Backbone as ProteinMPNN parsed JSONL, in Angstrom:
{"seq_chain_A": "MFMGSSPEVLALIRERAGSVYPNIKVATYSPPYKPAFTEEEDAAIIKAINDADPDLLWIGMTAPKQEKWTYSHWDALNIRCHVGTVGAVFDFFAGTYQRAPRWWQAHSLEWLYRLIKEPKRMWRRYVIGNPLFLLNICKERF", "coords_chain_A": {"N_chain_A": [[30.923, 2.787, -14.097], [29.583, 1.803, -11.145], [26.923, 2.485, -9.144], [25.402, 2.393, -6.173], [23.875, -0.09, -3.949], [25.51, -2.285, -1.513], [28.776, -2.05, 0.212], [30.025, -4.411, 0.351], [28.81, -5.991, -1.773], [29.461, -4.485, -3.898], [32.215, -4.7, -3.787], [32.266, -7.439, -4.582], [31.503, -7.3, -7.21], [33.407, -5.685, -8.384], [35.436, -7.531, -8.283], [34.511, -9.777, -9.845], [33.937, -8.527, -12.373], [36.557, -7.7, -13.046], [37.633, -10.081, -13.404], [36.266, -11.228, -15.464], [36.399, -9.212, -17.525], [39.224, -8.444, -18.017], [40.755, -5.9, -18.702], [39.109, -3.669, -17.642], [38.283, -0.845, -15.909], [37.105, -0.293, -12.815], [34.796, 1.687, -11.148], [33.186, 2.472, -8.072], [30.428, 3.393, -6.003], [28.856, 3.393, -2.922], [25.92, 4.385, -1.729], [24.322, 5.715, 1.193], [22.04, 3.506, 2.852], [18.786, 4.092, 2.723], [15.498, 5.646, 2.685], [15.538, 8.124, 1.377], [17.885, 10.624, 0.404], [19.971, 13.113, 1.965], [20.626, 16.528, 1.052], [23.429, 16.791, 1.289], [24.265, 14.278, 1.002], [23.247, 13.662, -1.552], [24.715, 15.478, -2.99], [27.416, 14.468, -2.542], [27.139, 11.934, -3.902], [26.828, 12.715, -6.524], [29.149, 14.123, -6.982], [31.053, 12.027, -6.682], [30.327, 10.473, -8.915], [30.605, 12.398, -11.034], [33.34, 12.881, -10.714], [34.483, 10.527, -11.38], [33.978, 10.343, -14.076], [32.624, 8.253, -15.87], [32.49, 5.897, -18.467], [30.37, 4.366, -18.702], [27.376, 4.239, -16.656], [26.006, 2.467, -13.993], [23.271, 2.266, -12.121], [21.927, 1.157, -9.1], [19.581, 0.964, -7.055], [17.179, 0.049, -6.198], [13.849, -0.059, -7.653], [11.164, 2.267, -7.599], [13.13, 4.083, -6.949], [15.76, 4.517, -7.952], [15.242, 5.274, -10.548], [13.878, 7.733, -10.153], [15.824, 9.159, -8.692], [17.879, 9.427, -10.591], [16.534, 10.92, -12.628], [15.8, 13.301, -11.248], [18.204, 14.258, -10.663], [19.64, 14.532, -12.998], [20.541, 16.787, -14.441], [22.649, 17.741, -12.754], [24.615, 15.848, -13.26], [27.621, 15.524, -14.791], [28.39, 14.029, -17.139], [29.088, 12.192, -20.028], [27.877, 9.676, -21.043], [26.121, 6.51, -21.363], [23.474, 5.824, -19.036], [22.152, 3.472, -16.913], [19.452, 2.188, -15.06], [19.266, -0.402, -12.931], [18.679, -1.921, -10.744], [18.14, -5.022, -9.142], [20.095, -6.229, -10.72], [22.776, -5.901, -9.812], [23.076, -7.523, -7.584], [22.646, -10.004, -8.788], [24.816, -10.246, -10.653], [27.02, -9.974, -8.926], [26.504, -12.416, -7.504], [25.167, -12.598, -5.214], [22.423, -13.008, -5.049], [20.237, -15.156, -6.316], [19.068, -15.661, -9.69], [15.838, -16.284, -11.368], [15.153, -19.624, -12.228], [16.126, -21.057, -15.555], [13.717, -21.673, -17.177], [11.716, -20.191, -16.067], [12.566, -17.626, -16.679], [12.697, -17.792, -19.574], [10.0, -17.839, -20.303], [9.048, -15.488, -19.451], [8.512, -15.061, -16.8], [9.922, -14.266, -14.648], [9.339, -12.187, -12.944], [7.206, -13.363, -11.379], [8.457, -15.348, -10.094], [10.05, -13.833, -8.452], [8.327, -12.576, -6.85], [7.139, -14.853, -5.695], [9.41, -15.568, -4.243], [9.988, -13.428, -2.498], [7.591, -12.226, -1.166], [6.55, -10.278, 0.66], [8.23, -8.136, 0.187], [7.97, -7.55, -2.603], [5.157, -7.536, -3.337], [3.74, -5.029, -3.479], [4.875, -3.776, -5.69], [4.179, -5.485, -7.862], [1.45, -6.173, -7.615], [0.169, -3.83, -7.143], [1.661, -1.695, -8.423], [2.161, -2.485, -11.15], [-0.457, -2.593, -12.344], [-1.235, 0.058, -11.972], [0.771, 1.255, -13.615], [0.152, 0.381, -16.061], [-2.577, 1.499, -16.39], [-1.989, 4.042, -16.438], [-0.558, 4.227, -18.76], [-2.396, 3.712, -20.642], [-4.183, 5.863, -20.298], [-2.469, 7.809, -21.361], [-2.337, 7.002, -23.858], [-4.827, 7.151, -24.894]], "CA_chain_A": [[30.821, 2.965, -12.734], [28.454, 1.068, -10.377], [26.473, 3.253, -8.003], [24.339, 1.756, -5.42], [24.176, -1.42, -3.181], [26.391, -2.275, -0.37], [30.093, -1.987, -0.149], [30.294, -5.945, -0.001], [28.214, -6.412, -3.102], [30.215, -3.653, -4.952], [33.545, -5.385, -3.881], [32.087, -8.685, -5.405], [31.229, -6.832, -8.595], [34.648, -5.28, -8.923], [36.17, -8.775, -8.421], [33.886, -10.457, -11.016], [34.09, -7.677, -13.524], [37.951, -7.656, -13.226], [38.046, -11.447, -14.048], [35.42, -11.354, -16.83], [36.828, -8.163, -18.323], [40.5, -7.934, -17.455], [41.149, -4.514, -18.98], [38.152, -2.799, -17.164], [38.572, -0.094, -14.602], [35.72, -0.193, -12.283], [34.562, 2.683, -10.072], [32.008, 2.244, -7.404], [29.875, 4.21, -4.898], [27.851, 2.842, -2.028], [25.261, 5.494, -1.029], [23.707, 5.189, 2.499], [20.731, 2.799, 2.62], [17.754, 4.786, 3.316], [14.384, 5.85, 1.544], [15.704, 9.471, 0.826], [19.156, 11.117, 0.707], [19.994, 14.426, 2.238], [21.231, 17.512, 0.14], [24.887, 16.595, 1.362], [24.422, 12.966, 0.359], [23.07, 13.742, -3.1], [25.995, 16.243, -3.488], [28.625, 13.418, -2.528], [26.949, 11.012, -4.882], [27.016, 13.41, -7.886], [30.626, 14.522, -7.013], [31.696, 10.799, -7.066], [29.908, 10.185, -10.323], [31.277, 13.389, -11.976], [34.864, 12.671, -10.493], [34.843, 9.071, -12.01], [33.778, 10.442, -15.506], [32.567, 6.994, -16.396], [32.155, 5.544, -19.893], [28.894, 3.795, -18.449], [27.054, 4.337, -15.323], [24.838, 1.58, -13.719], [22.681, 2.697, -10.9], [21.11, -0.14, -8.63], [19.169, 1.328, -5.755], [15.807, -0.518, -6.195], [12.867, 0.615, -8.361], [11.381, 3.383, -8.622], [13.963, 4.951, -6.372], [16.903, 4.673, -8.848], [14.8, 6.113, -11.657], [13.591, 8.959, -9.633], [17.109, 9.966, -8.35], [18.564, 9.728, -11.845], [15.832, 11.866, -13.26], [15.779, 14.586, -10.468], [19.62, 14.739, -10.649], [20.195, 14.394, -14.269], [21.24, 18.095, -14.913], [23.892, 18.045, -12.105], [25.687, 15.031, -13.668], [28.465, 16.225, -15.721], [28.953, 12.984, -17.742], [28.824, 11.851, -21.232], [27.763, 8.264, -21.029], [24.84, 5.821, -21.033], [23.129, 5.497, -17.737], [21.2, 2.391, -16.882], [19.075, 1.721, -13.691], [19.122, -1.921, -13.11], [18.05, -2.741, -9.37], [18.709, -6.346, -8.571], [21.252, -6.917, -11.38], [23.989, -5.77, -8.994], [23.028, -8.82, -6.811], [22.739, -11.267, -9.732], [26.191, -10.305, -11.211], [27.862, -10.276, -7.668], [26.335, -13.844, -7.075], [24.611, -12.658, -3.733], [21.129, -13.394, -5.187], [19.992, -16.035, -7.741], [17.939, -15.312, -10.694], [14.902, -17.305, -11.513], [15.525, -20.751, -13.207], [15.904, -20.533, -17.035], [12.469, -21.84, -17.681], [10.894, -18.87, -15.67], [13.138, -16.478, -17.512], [12.294, -17.889, -21.102], [8.59, -17.674, -20.289], [8.794, -14.005, -19.077], [7.762, -15.226, -15.633], [11.036, -14.036, -13.566], [8.715, -11.396, -11.903], [6.481, -14.143, -10.507], [9.442, -16.146, -9.33], [10.594, -13.111, -7.413], [7.202, -12.463, -6.114], [6.993, -15.848, -4.78], [10.446, -15.735, -3.306], [9.987, -12.342, -1.586], [6.236, -11.619, -1.298], [6.557, -9.03, 1.585], [8.871, -6.944, -0.481], [7.507, -7.457, -4.054], [3.848, -7.507, -3.78], [3.199, -3.685, -3.821], [5.371, -3.551, -7.098], [3.599, -6.338, -9.029], [-0.031, -6.17, -7.588], [-0.401, -2.355, -7.16], [2.532, -0.836, -9.245], [2.092, -2.79, -12.441], [-1.702, -2.131, -12.839], [-1.176, 1.494, -12.081], [1.58, 1.734, -14.694], [-0.826, -0.024, -17.347], [-3.614, 2.385, -16.484], [-1.316, 5.388, -16.917], [-0.233, 3.898, -20.283], [-3.749, 3.78, -21.287], [-4.539, 7.243, -20.259], [-1.733, 8.543, -22.214], [-2.791, 6.691, -25.182], [-6.356, 7.55, -25.383]], "C_chain_A": [[29.533, 2.21, -12.252], [28.089, 1.943, -9.236], [25.309, 2.57, -7.487], [24.768, 0.434, -4.728], [25.057, -1.165, -1.979], [27.945, -2.348, -0.734], [30.568, -3.583, -0.357], [29.961, -6.406, -1.241], [29.093, -5.659, -4.272], [31.589, -4.307, -5.0], [33.5, -6.664, -4.766], [32.02, -8.384, -6.897], [32.563, -6.438, -9.132], [35.473, -6.539, -9.118], [35.864, -9.526, -9.775], [34.39, -9.786, -12.155], [35.583, -7.697, -13.918], [38.323, -9.156, -13.814], [37.341, -11.566, -15.423], [35.957, -10.371, -17.932], [38.186, -7.646, -17.821], [41.139, -6.495, -17.546], [40.225, -3.433, -18.558], [38.617, -2.069, -16.08], [37.273, 0.135, -14.05], [35.794, 0.8, -11.086], [33.335, 2.375, -9.344], [31.697, 3.232, -6.312], [28.821, 3.556, -4.098], [27.174, 4.011, -1.314], [24.673, 4.923, 0.244], [22.44, 4.525, 2.043], [19.626, 3.321, 3.303], [16.686, 5.275, 2.232], [14.755, 7.197, 0.884], [17.146, 10.022, 1.24], [19.038, 12.62, 1.102], [20.593, 15.213, 1.041], [22.755, 17.082, -0.023], [24.961, 15.283, 0.699], [24.332, 12.967, -1.098], [24.401, 14.489, -3.613], [27.16, 15.244, -3.56], [28.47, 12.424, -3.511], [27.242, 11.63, -6.237], [28.392, 13.783, -8.002], [31.409, 13.153, -7.331], [31.404, 10.351, -8.456], [30.727, 11.113, -11.273], [32.782, 13.188, -11.895], [35.269, 11.517, -11.329], [34.778, 9.343, -13.504], [33.68, 9.213, -16.19], [32.133, 6.911, -17.746], [30.758, 4.924, -19.705], [28.64, 3.785, -17.05], [25.761, 3.442, -15.042], [24.46, 2.05, -12.313], [21.669, 1.657, -10.336], [20.659, 0.348, -7.285], [17.667, 0.823, -5.44], [14.894, 0.599, -6.974], [11.788, 1.143, -7.38], [12.495, 4.375, -8.092], [15.239, 5.49, -7.256], [16.377, 5.542, -9.97], [14.532, 7.568, -11.28], [14.772, 9.771, -9.221], [17.665, 10.273, -9.615], [17.851, 10.817, -12.512], [16.0, 13.313, -12.565], [17.306, 15.15, -10.447], [20.455, 14.802, -11.89], [21.179, 15.679, -14.733], [22.465, 18.228, -14.143], [24.91, 16.991, -12.468], [26.35, 15.538, -14.854], [29.168, 15.048, -16.549], [28.242, 12.784, -19.063], [28.759, 10.418, -21.654], [26.329, 7.742, -20.975], [24.622, 5.581, -19.509], [21.989, 4.415, -17.679], [20.807, 2.22, -15.382], [18.622, 0.449, -13.736], [18.9, -2.628, -11.847], [18.879, -3.886, -9.07], [19.828, -6.976, -9.495], [22.583, -6.882, -10.623], [24.204, -7.182, -8.224], [23.298, -10.057, -7.646], [24.258, -11.238, -10.206], [27.138, -10.595, -10.028], [27.666, -11.709, -7.22], [25.693, -13.833, -5.625], [23.052, -12.997, -3.774], [20.91, -14.13, -6.456], [18.924, -15.527, -8.544], [16.963, -16.588, -10.76], [15.575, -18.524, -12.367], [15.323, -20.345, -14.589], [14.554, -20.576, -17.621], [11.613, -20.625, -17.404], [11.326, -17.818, -16.544], [12.612, -16.573, -18.979], [10.839, -17.616, -21.262], [8.181, -16.328, -19.778], [8.094, -14.015, -17.698], [8.834, -14.861, -14.464], [10.188, -13.108, -12.537], [7.867, -12.218, -11.009], [7.303, -14.953, -9.75], [9.83, -15.208, -8.16], [9.497, -12.611, -6.509], [7.027, -13.572, -5.091], [8.156, -15.997, -3.668], [10.414, -14.633, -2.18], [8.484, -11.702, -1.644], [5.999, -10.324, -0.422], [7.166, -7.776, 0.857], [8.422, -6.631, -1.926], [6.175, -7.169, -4.291], [3.317, -6.205, -4.213], [3.582, -3.461, -5.462], [4.508, -4.235, -8.254], [2.166, -6.182, -8.928], [-0.624, -4.658, -7.583], [0.397, -1.59, -8.374], [2.26, -1.085, -10.715], [0.81, -2.317, -13.105], [-1.792, -0.583, -12.913], [-0.357, 2.031, -13.366], [0.759, 1.486, -16.067], [-2.059, 1.036, -17.325], [-2.975, 3.665, -16.921], [-0.874, 5.397, -18.292], [-1.438, 4.163, -21.132], [-4.37, 5.137, -21.382], [-3.781, 8.096, -21.163], [-2.103, 8.136, -23.694], [-4.03, 7.139, -25.711], [-6.674, 8.864, -24.756]], "O_chain_A": [[28.559, 2.066, -12.99], [28.939, 2.141, -8.367], [24.367, 2.209, -8.192], [25.879, -0.06, -4.921], [25.295, -0.045, -1.527], [28.308, -2.673, -1.864], [31.424, -3.876, -1.191], [30.715, -7.18, -1.83], [29.352, -6.174, -5.36], [32.131, -4.483, -6.091], [34.415, -6.973, -5.53], [32.461, -9.183, -7.723], [32.876, -6.811, -10.263], [36.195, -6.596, -10.114], [36.712, -9.828, -10.615], [35.2, -10.341, -12.897], [35.843, -7.71, -15.122], [39.244, -9.308, -14.616], [37.943, -12.009, -16.401], [35.951, -10.702, -19.118], [38.277, -6.548, -17.272], [41.871, -6.008, -16.684], [40.426, -2.305, -19.009], [39.364, -2.633, -15.28], [36.391, 0.694, -14.702], [36.662, 0.755, -10.215], [32.384, 1.996, -10.026], [32.604, 3.847, -5.751], [27.838, 3.157, -4.723], [27.759, 4.586, -0.396], [24.542, 3.703, 0.345], [21.84, 4.886, 1.031], [19.482, 3.017, 4.487], [16.979, 5.298, 1.036], [14.247, 7.395, -0.22], [17.523, 9.846, 2.399], [18.131, 13.312, 0.639], [21.034, 14.576, 0.084], [23.304, 17.003, -1.123], [25.774, 15.187, -0.22], [25.155, 12.398, -1.816], [25.038, 14.063, -4.576], [27.837, 15.195, -4.587], [29.485, 11.97, -4.039], [27.918, 10.983, -7.036], [28.872, 13.776, -9.135], [32.319, 13.161, -8.16], [32.317, 9.849, -9.111], [31.427, 10.65, -12.173], [33.459, 13.311, -12.916], [36.336, 11.544, -11.943], [35.475, 8.634, -14.229], [34.508, 8.968, -17.066], [31.426, 7.809, -18.203], [29.993, 5.018, -20.664], [29.496, 3.397, -16.254], [24.7, 3.58, -15.651], [25.32, 2.196, -11.444], [20.688, 1.32, -10.999], [21.42, 0.117, -6.346], [17.071, 1.24, -4.447], [15.106, 1.811, -6.954], [11.534, 0.469, -6.381], [12.754, 5.391, -8.738], [15.631, 6.657, -7.245], [17.051, 6.511, -10.321], [14.909, 8.497, -11.994], [14.747, 10.992, -9.38], [17.968, 11.453, -9.788], [18.556, 11.7, -12.999], [16.286, 14.319, -13.213], [17.554, 16.337, -10.239], [21.661, 15.052, -11.909], [22.291, 15.573, -15.25], [23.404, 18.79, -14.707], [26.053, 17.155, -12.041], [25.715, 15.942, -15.827], [30.394, 15.055, -16.658], [27.069, 13.107, -19.25], [29.508, 9.986, -22.531], [25.421, 8.472, -20.578], [25.549, 5.17, -18.812], [20.986, 4.533, -18.383], [21.687, 2.117, -14.527], [17.687, 0.124, -14.469], [18.922, -3.859, -11.834], [20.077, -3.816, -8.792], [20.412, -8.015, -9.184], [23.419, -7.769, -10.801], [25.254, -7.825, -8.239], [24.034, -10.974, -7.283], [24.888, -12.291, -10.106], [28.015, -11.446, -10.18], [28.579, -12.241, -6.587], [25.67, -14.848, -4.929], [22.442, -13.237, -2.732], [21.364, -13.736, -7.531], [17.938, -14.993, -8.037], [17.252, -17.691, -10.295], [16.505, -18.279, -13.136], [14.522, -19.46, -14.888], [14.185, -19.726, -18.431], [10.913, -20.093, -18.265], [10.49, -17.136, -17.135], [12.151, -15.582, -19.545], [10.451, -17.169, -22.341], [6.98, -16.072, -19.688], [7.242, -13.175, -17.41], [8.53, -15.206, -13.322], [10.366, -13.292, -11.333], [7.763, -11.822, -9.848], [6.857, -15.305, -8.658], [9.937, -15.663, -7.022], [9.823, -12.227, -5.385], [6.817, -13.363, -3.897], [7.978, -16.411, -2.523], [10.782, -14.916, -1.04], [8.338, -10.627, -2.225], [5.283, -9.415, -0.841], [6.695, -6.641, 0.923], [8.524, -5.484, -2.363], [5.881, -6.59, -5.337], [2.542, -6.142, -5.168], [2.776, -3.066, -6.305], [4.206, -3.692, -9.317], [1.533, -6.053, -9.976], [-1.757, -4.395, -7.986], [-0.237, -0.938, -9.204], [2.132, -0.138, -11.491], [0.834, -1.746, -14.195], [-2.378, -0.031, -13.845], [-0.708, 3.009, -14.026], [0.744, 2.296, -16.994], [-2.472, 1.372, -18.435], [-3.525, 4.312, -17.812], [-0.81, 6.439, -18.945], [-1.397, 4.775, -22.199], [-4.985, 5.514, -22.379], [-4.336, 9.043, -21.72], [-2.137, 8.974, -24.596], [-4.196, 7.463, -26.887], [-7.766, 9.397, -24.958]]}, "name": "protein", "num_of_chains": 1, "seq": "MFMGSSPEVLALIRERAGSVYPNIKVATYSPPYKPAFTEEEDAAIIKAINDADPDLLWIGMTAPKQEKWTYSHWDALNIRCHVGTVGAVFDFFAGTYQRAPRWWQAHSLEWLYRLIKEPKRMWRRYVIGNPLFLLNICKERF"}
């Protein structure tokens, strides 16, 4: 199951997944695009996931929203499968957003490519978020 993104991107994912993996059954759910969901919206998302009873659940709603949502609703999910929070991978697989060129990927610089391409959207994640993450790791370690 693919949960997140827009109905248009999810339709492209269903189409591509069906051609790449002809025997796959793909379920999708597009939640409202907003910073936080209401209790009713959370309940609808949980019901859709539980009703689909997926073998694999991919959640793509941007970081850290997708991780926070998954963590806070984990106990309500009545599923027995791997859950991956994947963000932009939906757009990459659907072909609506291009990944960094191979050289950037091979040198672990895809984050820098994305920062250059979308500075207004990505700067907080990389300039503030990453150092805070490293600081918290160091606090836990020592």
